[in-house]
Amino acid sequence: MSANGRNGGQTGPGSLRAGDLRCEYLVNPLAVQTQRPRLSWRLEAVCADSPRSAPRPRGLRQRAYRILVASSPALLRANQADLWDSGRVESDTSLHVPYAGRPLRSRHRCFWTVRVWDQEDQACEPASPAEFSVGLLGPRDWQGRWIGIGQDIQHPVPLLRREFTLDGRVKRAVLYATALGVYEMRCNGKRVGDAVLAPEWTSYAKRVQYQAYDITKLLRPGANALGALLGDGWYAGRLGLAHIARDCHWRGIYGRRTALRAQLHVELTDGSEAVVGTDGDWRFTLDGAILSSDLLDGEHYDARREMDGWDAPGFDDSGWAGAIPMRPRCGALVAQPNEPMRVLADLTPVSVREPKKGVYVLDLGQEIAGWCRLRLRGRRGQVIRLRHCERVGDDGMPYVDNLRIAPNLDTYICRGGGVETFEPRFTYHGFQYVEITGLDRAPRVEDVTGRAFWSACRPTGSIECSDPLLNRLASNIVWTQRDNMPGIPTDCPQRDERCGWTGDIQVFAQTGIYNMDLAAFLTKWLRDLSDDQAEDGRFPDFAPHPFEPHARFSGAPAWGDAGTIVPWRIYQNYADTSVLSEAYEPARRWVDHITRHNPDGLWVKERRHDYGDWLNADTFKFDRFPRGLARVPGEVLATVFYWQSTDILARMAEQLGNAEHAAHYGGLASRIRRAFHDAFVDSDVRIQGDTQAGYALALGSGILDASLHARAFDHMVRMFEPFDGHLSTGFITTVHAMNMLTRFGRSEQAYELTMRRTFPSWGYTIEQGGTTIWERWDGYVAGKGFQDPGMNSFCHYAIGAVGEWMYRTMLGLHPDEANPGWKHFTIAPVPGGGLSWVQGRYESIRGPIDVAWRVRGGRLSLNVSVPPNTTATIHVPTSDPASVREGGRAADRLPHLTPLPSTTAHPAAVFRVGSGEYAFTAAVR
């Protein structure tokens, strides 16, 4: 390697190592839809002469980096960067470095590594190589055509196939595939990849995603066969809310003819290439075993119609018809930018019961989104039915009223003759219980497997404490998030809805980011959101949004504002200015839309479907608390979000270097704030409506002048009295109320709320058997029964946004907006609730952050780990700063700790630190 910098470029005893190499957030992606992909890495400490258990060095920083990109692993090993050598770059950046080498073309395969220099300017070992490949960038790169069967939907799932011959050994083979509908590719009798329900839901008129698969090991010299199954999916199947949307049919809202498009590129060892694409030479049949398959209805499978070997070479397809080339009206083909959906957990039932003769109900012990795999022996033609539900009634029978008109029913007709296995392909259900009928005998628990799937985002957060109820709450939040990640952030996985509701993810985004790496997932979804933005600037209430016109489901306060809040959350956590660039014009159109109709600064007009603080205590069917004291007035809530979106837009403009827009929208935000105070805040700082929700939102958003905070907070606390100390808040404001209780010194009250077991509370739902977060506080009330089945999901993550409070208060983890992407952050745990210990980790984009605290014998111990190339401000909870020790020595005398004044309502000794591991102790009451 040439020097290109100080130290001769030679490897020294560097204290850092680069790892976890990512391209556009993904690990070794096979297709990125850009010629200038962004490269990122994380840094970890290296202790060459110390055991792994030794403390990591402190204050580690990256001083410079050098990226090498080559067209083969051999060239990279020889340090021959024929595509790009960045040279030594004096920078501590490790995120989103754009490729700047030789122009890349479609299918270009690239191998890369990075070497960093540490704070002492020592060159470190280069990272283990990674790779990325460019996808098919334009229409001319697609040789495969759209093909189908030439019929409308309402048919069995078609099977498609084509044989081809390879004249030599395969060096590498990549298959690109997509569908209008959902598909599963097969090759030589085996399934291709492990993604499910591909290509996933988009606004098909704007964008259709394709996937890339390395199938090198599935091919062989001579005869080969490609096969595909093609389901209706979101494109041609039933969609949620179609029954109440205007001018829509239940099925085929995007289109009524499914289609497949695929293209296989094969490199042979002799240097030649072969391309096999979808065209008129493919053949199809409707005689397959899947008689019907729908996301909402379920799957009907007749094993007697199975055709062994249909996806392998040598199969007799002379009775099959020729595939029909098609010219569907759809958007651009783009490589999927986020992780695919995969089956990521298998659950064995915890019990089998027979509430009625021949009716078997199995309990998985956990609500999942997915399906069941069933092993059985049956007579030929024997019909087995699996009905899925979230809850069972007092009689032990499935409670299905809340599913509305989604059957969630899978049917299997036995082939006979031995052990059979049924697992549906193109449907999913939200369920904890499955009712099985048609069996001759009770199933064993090992005969049934619950298969849970979700978008395969990397888990990033964990939190555990001394209280089992809070641990169950944390688990319920994570499972609810998993169950609502079928490629988009849905509201629920079970009933006839399952849409990407914007208000839900707006309030849950930070919790979701703590739990999982949502950078690519939310980036993809923001494109869905902007794809379906109305011409006048209204964001849809859910995205993708298949219904026209948007009039009924668009433009709602707190829902449409996801178009500003979610990209800002991505920026705060991942330091991604590209997301801001993409989101800026849609966000600007949204704010301008509100302003056109509300020039006085109060959002009183054009609120469309004004959901407000959805499902607050005023909506309880079972009376316990007074009515009319929970709902924040619509114009108050709307104006707060109008201000928040405008304020974020001004900050977006500033980050993007648009000073003119930053000044304009900053000024508009100031006028909205003043109008809010003049119209809704009286001389005693009572906010119109006088609700927990109104005060929590005003304080949490920042719209309220700082001089009024203390009085407004007193009013918020006062409004707990009519509700016997319980929350009266709904979807939008619950997490604000929790965060404000901690922020203004009432953390014990917040802890008490999370640990309550009386209705309404999270603990109450857990006491009633909830394994996920409920849509409404009163989804089920003991002695009174279930709420209105028209809207009663038991797997809705909105009020699970309390997870943000858990990470911020219990672990004390706070991102720093001034240093986005966790370049600098705060660790400020607030012990309480009688907890004796809390521990957790957040795998930030720059590395893992660990926090653990314990209280014992009047002393608190706090252990934290700060990743390399970052800094942190640590608040050690104590009312006696002089008692603080770090590593057994007085903390205020240690050179690696910089004391800072405390700025919170909770007594603490505050220090600024560099990377490393720290062990504090302090006196506590």
PDB file of C-alpha atoms in Angstrom, residues 704-921:
ATOM      1  CA  LEU A 704     -44.458  26.618  25.014  1.00  0.00           C
ATOM      2  CA  ASP A 705     -42.214  29.466  26.211  1.00  0.00           C
ATOM      3  CA  ALA A 706     -39.692  28.242  28.793  1.00  0.00           C
ATOM      4  CA  SER A 707     -40.926  30.782  31.357  1.00  0.00           C
ATOM      5  CA  LEU A 708     -44.291  29.026  31.377  1.00  0.00           C
ATOM      6  CA  HIS A 709     -43.035  25.469  31.747  1.00  0.00           C
ATOM      7  CA  ALA A 710     -43.267  25.123  35.534  1.00  0.00           C
ATOM      8  CA  ARG A 711     -46.856  26.341  35.745  1.00  0.00           C
ATOM      9  CA  ALA A 712     -47.981  24.277  32.755  1.00  0.00           C
ATOM     10  CA  PHE A 713     -46.391  21.202  34.279  1.00  0.00           C
ATOM     11  CA  ASP A 714     -48.242  21.804  37.544  1.00  0.00           C
ATOM     12  CA  HIS A 715     -51.489  21.875  35.570  1.00  0.00           C
ATOM     13  CA  MET A 716     -50.574  18.617  33.841  1.00  0.00           C
ATOM     14  CA  VAL A 717     -49.949  16.913  37.179  1.00  0.00           C
ATOM     15  CA  ARG A 718     -53.222  18.321  38.551  1.00  0.00           C
ATOM     16  CA  MET A 719     -55.132  16.683  35.709  1.00  0.00           C
ATOM     17  CA  PHE A 720     -54.120  13.243  36.962  1.00  0.00           C
ATOM     18  CA  GLU A 721     -56.455  13.696  39.938  1.00  0.00           C
ATOM     19  CA  PRO A 722     -59.788  13.178  38.099  1.00  0.00           C
ATOM     20  CA  PHE A 723     -58.375   9.921  36.755  1.00  0.00           C
ATOM     21  CA  ASP A 724     -57.284   8.543  40.102  1.00  0.00           C
ATOM     22  CA  GLY A 725     -53.640   9.039  39.186  1.00  0.00           C
ATOM     23  CA  HIS A 726     -53.907   7.248  35.830  1.00  0.00           C
ATOM     24  CA  LEU A 727     -53.022   8.467  32.384  1.00  0.00           C
ATOM     25  CA  SER A 728     -55.907   9.804  30.312  1.00  0.00           C
ATOM     26  CA  THR A 729     -53.790  10.228  27.181  1.00  0.00           C
ATOM     27  CA  GLY A 730     -54.104   8.493  23.802  1.00  0.00           C
ATOM     28  CA  PHE A 731     -51.857   7.538  20.891  1.00  0.00           C
ATOM     29  CA  ILE A 732     -50.181  10.859  20.312  1.00  0.00           C
ATOM     30  CA  THR A 733     -49.462  12.261  23.775  1.00  0.00           C
ATOM     31  CA  THR A 734     -48.809   9.330  26.119  1.00  0.00           C
ATOM     32  CA  VAL A 735     -45.050   9.262  25.585  1.00  0.00           C
ATOM     33  CA  HIS A 736     -44.898  13.063  25.942  1.00  0.00           C
ATOM     34  CA  ALA A 737     -46.634  12.826  29.327  1.00  0.00           C
ATOM     35  CA  MET A 738     -44.176  10.173  30.503  1.00  0.00           C
ATOM     36  CA  ASN A 739     -41.110  12.077  29.316  1.00  0.00           C
ATOM     37  CA  MET A 740     -42.331  15.317  30.873  1.00  0.00           C
ATOM     38  CA  LEU A 741     -42.877  13.679  34.267  1.00  0.00           C
ATOM     39  CA  THR A 742     -39.211  12.706  34.283  1.00  0.00           C
ATOM     40  CA  ARG A 743     -37.984  15.953  32.795  1.00  0.00           C
ATOM     41  CA  PHE A 744     -39.667  18.079  35.442  1.00  0.00           C
ATOM     42  CA  GLY A 745     -38.706  16.000  38.448  1.00  0.00           C
ATOM     43  CA  ARG A 746     -41.651  13.632  38.867  1.00  0.00           C
ATOM     44  CA  SER A 747     -39.902  10.465  37.728  1.00  0.00           C
ATOM     45  CA  GLU A 748     -41.332   8.470  40.636  1.00  0.00           C
ATOM     46  CA  GLN A 749     -44.810   9.201  39.328  1.00  0.00           C
ATOM     47  CA  ALA A 750     -43.723   8.031  35.872  1.00  0.00           C
ATOM     48  CA  TYR A 751     -42.280   4.824  37.297  1.00  0.00           C
ATOM     49  CA  GLU A 752     -45.497   4.242  39.205  1.00  0.00           C
ATOM     50  CA  LEU A 753     -47.491   4.601  35.981  1.00  0.00           C
ATOM     51  CA  THR A 754     -45.397   1.978  34.192  1.00  0.00           C
ATOM     52  CA  MET A 755     -45.690  -0.411  37.121  1.00  0.00           C
ATOM     53  CA  ARG A 756     -49.420  -0.033  37.779  1.00  0.00           C
ATOM     54  CA  ARG A 757     -51.634  -3.040  37.387  1.00  0.00           C
ATOM     55  CA  THR A 758     -54.992  -1.312  37.632  1.00  0.00           C
ATOM     56  CA  PHE A 759     -57.022  -0.220  34.625  1.00  0.00           C
ATOM     57  CA  PRO A 760     -55.976   1.680  32.537  1.00  0.00           C
ATOM     58  CA  SER A 761     -52.278   0.838  32.439  1.00  0.00           C
ATOM     59  CA  TRP A 762     -49.704  -1.252  30.636  1.00  0.00           C
ATOM     60  CA  GLY A 763     -49.526  -3.506  33.661  1.00  0.00           C
ATOM     61  CA  TYR A 764     -53.266  -4.108  33.468  1.00  0.00           C
ATOM     62  CA  THR A 765     -52.973  -5.352  29.877  1.00  0.00           C
ATOM     63  CA  ILE A 766     -50.170  -7.686  30.962  1.00  0.00           C
ATOM     64  CA  GLU A 767     -52.264  -8.955  33.883  1.00  0.00           C
ATOM     65  CA  GLN A 768     -54.992  -9.764  31.357  1.00  0.00           C
ATOM     66  CA  GLY A 769     -52.591 -11.923  29.366  1.00  0.00           C
ATOM     67  CA  GLY A 770     -51.346  -9.360  26.849  1.00  0.00           C
ATOM     68  CA  THR A 771     -48.116 -10.356  25.131  1.00  0.00           C
ATOM     69  CA  THR A 772     -48.147  -7.304  22.859  1.00  0.00           C
ATOM     70  CA  ILE A 773     -49.284  -3.678  23.184  1.00  0.00           C
ATOM     71  CA  TRP A 774     -53.010  -3.092  22.797  1.00  0.00           C
ATOM     72  CA  GLU A 775     -54.604  -0.545  20.497  1.00  0.00           C
ATOM     73  CA  ARG A 776     -56.770   0.782  23.300  1.00  0.00           C
ATOM     74  CA  TRP A 777     -56.349   0.831  27.036  1.00  0.00           C
ATOM     75  CA  ASP A 778     -59.750  -0.867  27.451  1.00  0.00           C
ATOM     76  CA  GLY A 779     -59.430  -3.557  24.790  1.00  0.00           C
ATOM     77  CA  TYR A 780     -60.553  -6.022  27.415  1.00  0.00           C
ATOM     78  CA  VAL A 781     -61.811  -5.230  30.913  1.00  0.00           C
ATOM     79  CA  ALA A 782     -62.250  -8.054  33.390  1.00  0.00           C
ATOM     80  CA  GLY A 783     -65.892  -8.583  34.236  1.00  0.00           C
ATOM     81  CA  LYS A 784     -67.036  -6.422  31.316  1.00  0.00           C
ATOM     82  CA  GLY A 785     -65.511  -8.121  28.320  1.00  0.00           C
ATOM     83  CA  PHE A 786     -64.105  -6.941  25.010  1.00  0.00           C
ATOM     84  CA  GLN A 787     -64.387  -3.437  23.591  1.00  0.00           C
ATOM     85  CA  ASP A 788     -66.167  -2.576  20.338  1.00  0.00           C
ATOM     86  CA  PRO A 789     -64.993  -5.220  17.845  1.00  0.00           C
ATOM     87  CA  GLY A 790     -65.058  -2.591  15.109  1.00  0.00           C
ATOM     88  CA  MET A 791     -61.756  -1.241  16.434  1.00  0.00           C
ATOM     89  CA  ASN A 792     -60.030  -3.417  18.971  1.00  0.00           C
ATOM     90  CA  SER A 793     -56.584  -4.658  18.044  1.00  0.00           C
ATOM     91  CA  PHE A 794     -54.406  -6.371  20.629  1.00  0.00           C
ATOM     92  CA  CYS A 795     -51.221  -5.659  18.659  1.00  0.00           C
ATOM     93  CA  HIS A 796     -50.793  -1.915  18.086  1.00  0.00           C
ATOM     94  CA  TYR A 797     -47.529  -0.181  18.987  1.00  0.00           C
ATOM     95  CA  ALA A 798     -48.626   3.463  19.448  1.00  0.00           C
ATOM     96  CA  ILE A 799     -48.888   3.559  23.252  1.00  0.00           C
ATOM     97  CA  GLY A 800     -45.861   1.264  23.262  1.00  0.00           C
ATOM     98  CA  ALA A 801     -43.931   4.463  22.576  1.00  0.00           C
ATOM     99  CA  VAL A 802     -43.402   4.365  26.347  1.00  0.00           C
ATOM    100  CA  GLY A 803     -40.336   2.369  25.321  1.00  0.00           C
ATOM    101  CA  GLU A 804     -38.718   5.726  24.528  1.00  0.00           C
ATOM    102  CA  TRP A 805     -39.283   6.748  28.159  1.00  0.00           C
ATOM    103  CA  MET A 806     -37.726   3.486  29.341  1.00  0.00           C
ATOM    104  CA  TYR A 807     -34.549   4.069  27.333  1.00  0.00           C
ATOM    105  CA  ARG A 808     -34.374   7.751  28.265  1.00  0.00           C
ATOM    106  CA  THR A 809     -35.183   7.409  31.960  1.00  0.00           C
ATOM    107  CA  MET A 810     -34.191   3.927  33.059  1.00  0.00           C
ATOM    108  CA  LEU A 811     -31.012   3.718  30.947  1.00  0.00           C
ATOM    109  CA  GLY A 812     -30.668   7.469  30.493  1.00  0.00           C
ATOM    110  CA  LEU A 813     -29.819   7.327  26.778  1.00  0.00           C
ATOM    111  CA  HIS A 814     -30.362  10.586  24.882  1.00  0.00           C
ATOM    112  CA  PRO A 815     -29.147  11.423  21.360  1.00  0.00           C
ATOM    113  CA  ASP A 816     -27.695  14.893  20.838  1.00  0.00           C
ATOM    114  CA  GLU A 817     -29.302  16.821  17.997  1.00  0.00           C
ATOM    115  CA  ALA A 818     -26.255  19.085  17.723  1.00  0.00           C
ATOM    116  CA  ASN A 819     -24.048  16.028  17.157  1.00  0.00           C
ATOM    117  CA  PRO A 820     -26.314  13.642  15.231  1.00  0.00           C
ATOM    118  CA  GLY A 821     -25.727   9.952  14.768  1.00  0.00           C
ATOM    119  CA  TRP A 822     -24.645   9.521  18.408  1.00  0.00           C
ATOM    120  CA  LYS A 823     -21.388  11.360  17.792  1.00  0.00           C
ATOM    121  CA  HIS A 824     -22.015  12.866  21.196  1.00  0.00           C
ATOM    122  CA  PHE A 825     -24.791  11.722  23.508  1.00  0.00           C
ATOM    123  CA  THR A 826     -25.976  11.895  27.092  1.00  0.00           C
ATOM    124  CA  ILE A 827     -26.212   9.101  29.634  1.00  0.00           C
ATOM    125  CA  ALA A 828     -28.450  10.308  32.451  1.00  0.00           C
ATOM    126  CA  PRO A 829     -30.246   7.446  34.186  1.00  0.00           C
ATOM    127  CA  VAL A 830     -32.876   8.332  36.755  1.00  0.00           C
ATOM    128  CA  PRO A 831     -33.263   5.499  39.267  1.00  0.00           C
ATOM    129  CA  GLY A 832     -36.687   4.998  40.781  1.00  0.00           C
ATOM    130  CA  GLY A 833     -39.680   2.756  41.152  1.00  0.00           C
ATOM    131  CA  GLY A 834     -37.941   0.705  43.812  1.00  0.00           C
ATOM    132  CA  LEU A 835     -35.693  -0.852  41.160  1.00  0.00           C
ATOM    133  CA  SER A 836     -32.437  -2.226  42.502  1.00  0.00           C
ATOM    134  CA  TRP A 837     -30.782  -2.566  39.110  1.00  0.00           C
ATOM    135  CA  VAL A 838     -31.144  -1.764  35.411  1.00  0.00           C
ATOM    136  CA  GLN A 839     -28.920  -2.811  32.541  1.00  0.00           C
ATOM    137  CA  GLY A 840     -29.102  -2.416  28.795  1.00  0.00           C
ATOM    138  CA  ARG A 841     -27.351  -1.736  25.545  1.00  0.00           C
ATOM    139  CA  TYR A 842     -27.958   0.367  22.482  1.00  0.00           C
ATOM    140  CA  GLU A 843     -26.065  -0.569  19.328  1.00  0.00           C
ATOM    141  CA  SER A 844     -25.768   2.908  17.874  1.00  0.00           C
ATOM    142  CA  ILE A 845     -24.657   3.470  14.309  1.00  0.00           C
ATOM    143  CA  ARG A 846     -21.190   4.266  15.716  1.00  0.00           C
ATOM    144  CA  GLY A 847     -20.968   1.338  18.121  1.00  0.00           C
ATOM    145  CA  PRO A 848     -22.486  -0.202  21.246  1.00  0.00           C
ATOM    146  CA  ILE A 849     -23.351   1.922  24.272  1.00  0.00           C
ATOM    147  CA  ASP A 850     -23.688  -0.048  27.512  1.00  0.00           C
ATOM    148  CA  VAL A 851     -25.300   1.182  30.713  1.00  0.00           C
ATOM    149  CA  ALA A 852     -25.782  -0.691  33.980  1.00  0.00           C
ATOM    150  CA  TRP A 853     -26.630   0.695  37.393  1.00  0.00           C
ATOM    151  CA  ARG A 854     -27.293  -0.886  40.766  1.00  0.00           C
ATOM    152  CA  VAL A 855     -28.311   0.484  44.168  1.00  0.00           C
ATOM    153  CA  ARG A 856     -27.140  -1.379  47.235  1.00  0.00           C
ATOM    154  CA  GLY A 857     -26.406  -0.329  50.809  1.00  0.00           C
ATOM    155  CA  GLY A 858     -26.708   3.394  50.218  1.00  0.00           C
ATOM    156  CA  ARG A 859     -24.317   3.342  47.260  1.00  0.00           C
ATOM    157  CA  LEU A 860     -25.049   3.494  43.555  1.00  0.00           C
ATOM    158  CA  SER A 861     -22.748   1.921  40.999  1.00  0.00           C
ATOM    159  CA  LEU A 862     -22.961   3.067  37.386  1.00  0.00           C
ATOM    160  CA  ASN A 863     -21.013   1.328  34.640  1.00  0.00           C
ATOM    161  CA  VAL A 864     -21.024   2.743  31.130  1.00  0.00           C
ATOM    162  CA  SER A 865     -19.244   2.005  27.878  1.00  0.00           C
ATOM    163  CA  VAL A 866     -18.754   4.733  25.269  1.00  0.00           C
ATOM    164  CA  PRO A 867     -17.760   3.567  21.750  1.00  0.00           C
ATOM    165  CA  PRO A 868     -14.616   4.849  19.995  1.00  0.00           C
ATOM    166  CA  ASN A 869     -14.806   8.092  18.053  1.00  0.00           C
ATOM    167  CA  THR A 870     -17.623   9.427  20.251  1.00  0.00           C
ATOM    168  CA  THR A 871     -17.971  11.463  23.428  1.00  0.00           C
ATOM    169  CA  ALA A 872     -20.618  11.438  26.121  1.00  0.00           C
ATOM    170  CA  THR A 873     -21.962  13.547  28.939  1.00  0.00           C
ATOM    171  CA  ILE A 874     -22.601  11.292  31.929  1.00  0.00           C
ATOM    172  CA  HIS A 875     -24.936  12.199  34.785  1.00  0.00           C
ATOM    173  CA  VAL A 876     -24.107  10.161  37.896  1.00  0.00           C
ATOM    174  CA  PRO A 877     -27.283  10.218  40.016  1.00  0.00           C
ATOM    175  CA  THR A 878     -26.398  11.558  43.463  1.00  0.00           C
ATOM    176  CA  SER A 879     -27.168  14.474  45.758  1.00  0.00           C
ATOM    177  CA  ASP A 880     -23.579  14.365  47.050  1.00  0.00           C
ATOM    178  CA  PRO A 881     -21.193  15.062  44.117  1.00  0.00           C
ATOM    179  CA  ALA A 882     -18.206  14.877  46.442  1.00  0.00           C
ATOM    180  CA  SER A 883     -18.952  11.189  47.019  1.00  0.00           C
ATOM    181  CA  VAL A 884     -18.516  10.230  43.365  1.00  0.00           C
ATOM    182  CA  ARG A 885     -15.674   7.851  42.570  1.00  0.00           C
ATOM    183  CA  GLU A 886     -14.549   6.499  39.208  1.00  0.00           C
ATOM    184  CA  GLY A 887     -12.409   3.405  39.296  1.00  0.00           C
ATOM    185  CA  GLY A 888     -12.120   3.885  43.058  1.00  0.00           C
ATOM    186  CA  ARG A 889     -10.680   7.401  42.820  1.00  0.00           C
ATOM    187  CA  ALA A 890     -12.283  10.785  43.425  1.00  0.00           C
ATOM    188  CA  ALA A 891     -13.967  11.626  40.119  1.00  0.00           C
ATOM    189  CA  ASP A 892     -13.525  15.396  40.315  1.00  0.00           C
ATOM    190  CA  ARG A 893      -9.734  14.980  40.315  1.00  0.00           C
ATOM    191  CA  LEU A 894      -9.351  12.650  37.346  1.00  0.00           C
ATOM    192  CA  PRO A 895      -7.965  14.166  34.121  1.00  0.00           C
ATOM    193  CA  HIS A 896     -10.110  11.991  31.835  1.00  0.00           C
ATOM    194  CA  LEU A 897     -13.320  13.377  33.380  1.00  0.00           C
ATOM    195  CA  THR A 898     -14.406  16.947  32.700  1.00  0.00           C
ATOM    196  CA  PRO A 899     -16.881  18.133  35.369  1.00  0.00           C
ATOM    197  CA  LEU A 900     -19.928  20.022  34.088  1.00  0.00           C
ATOM    198  CA  PRO A 901     -22.796  21.769  35.887  1.00  0.00           C
ATOM    199  CA  SER A 902     -26.028  19.816  36.287  1.00  0.00           C
ATOM    200  CA  THR A 903     -28.858  21.131  34.099  1.00  0.00           C
ATOM    201  CA  THR A 904     -31.681  18.734  34.958  1.00  0.00           C
ATOM    202  CA  ALA A 905     -34.304  18.435  37.679  1.00  0.00           C
ATOM    203  CA  HIS A 906     -32.516  15.400  39.094  1.00  0.00           C
ATOM    204  CA  PRO A 907     -29.446  15.804  41.323  1.00  0.00           C
ATOM    205  CA  ALA A 908     -26.346  14.418  39.679  1.00  0.00           C
ATOM    206  CA  ALA A 909     -22.626  14.847  39.236  1.00  0.00           C
ATOM    207  CA  VAL A 910     -22.000  15.522  35.539  1.00  0.00           C
ATOM    208  CA  PHE A 911     -18.890  14.699  33.522  1.00  0.00           C
ATOM    209  CA  ARG A 912     -17.872  14.872  29.890  1.00  0.00           C
ATOM    210  CA  VAL A 913     -15.881  11.845  28.757  1.00  0.00           C
ATOM    211  CA  GLY A 914     -14.300  10.329  25.708  1.00  0.00           C
ATOM    212  CA  SER A 915     -14.669   6.753  24.587  1.00  0.00           C
ATOM    213  CA  GLY A 916     -13.976   3.896  26.957  1.00  0.00           C
ATOM    214  CA  GLU A 917     -15.397   2.055  29.932  1.00  0.00           C
ATOM    215  CA  TYR A 918     -16.205   3.883  33.164  1.00  0.00           C
ATOM    216  CA  ALA A 919     -17.165   2.604  36.604  1.00  0.00           C
ATOM    217  CA  PHE A 920     -18.710   5.209  38.901  1.00  0.00           C
ATOM    218  CA  THR A 921     -19.901   4.894  42.470  1.00  0.00           C
TER     219      THR A 921
END
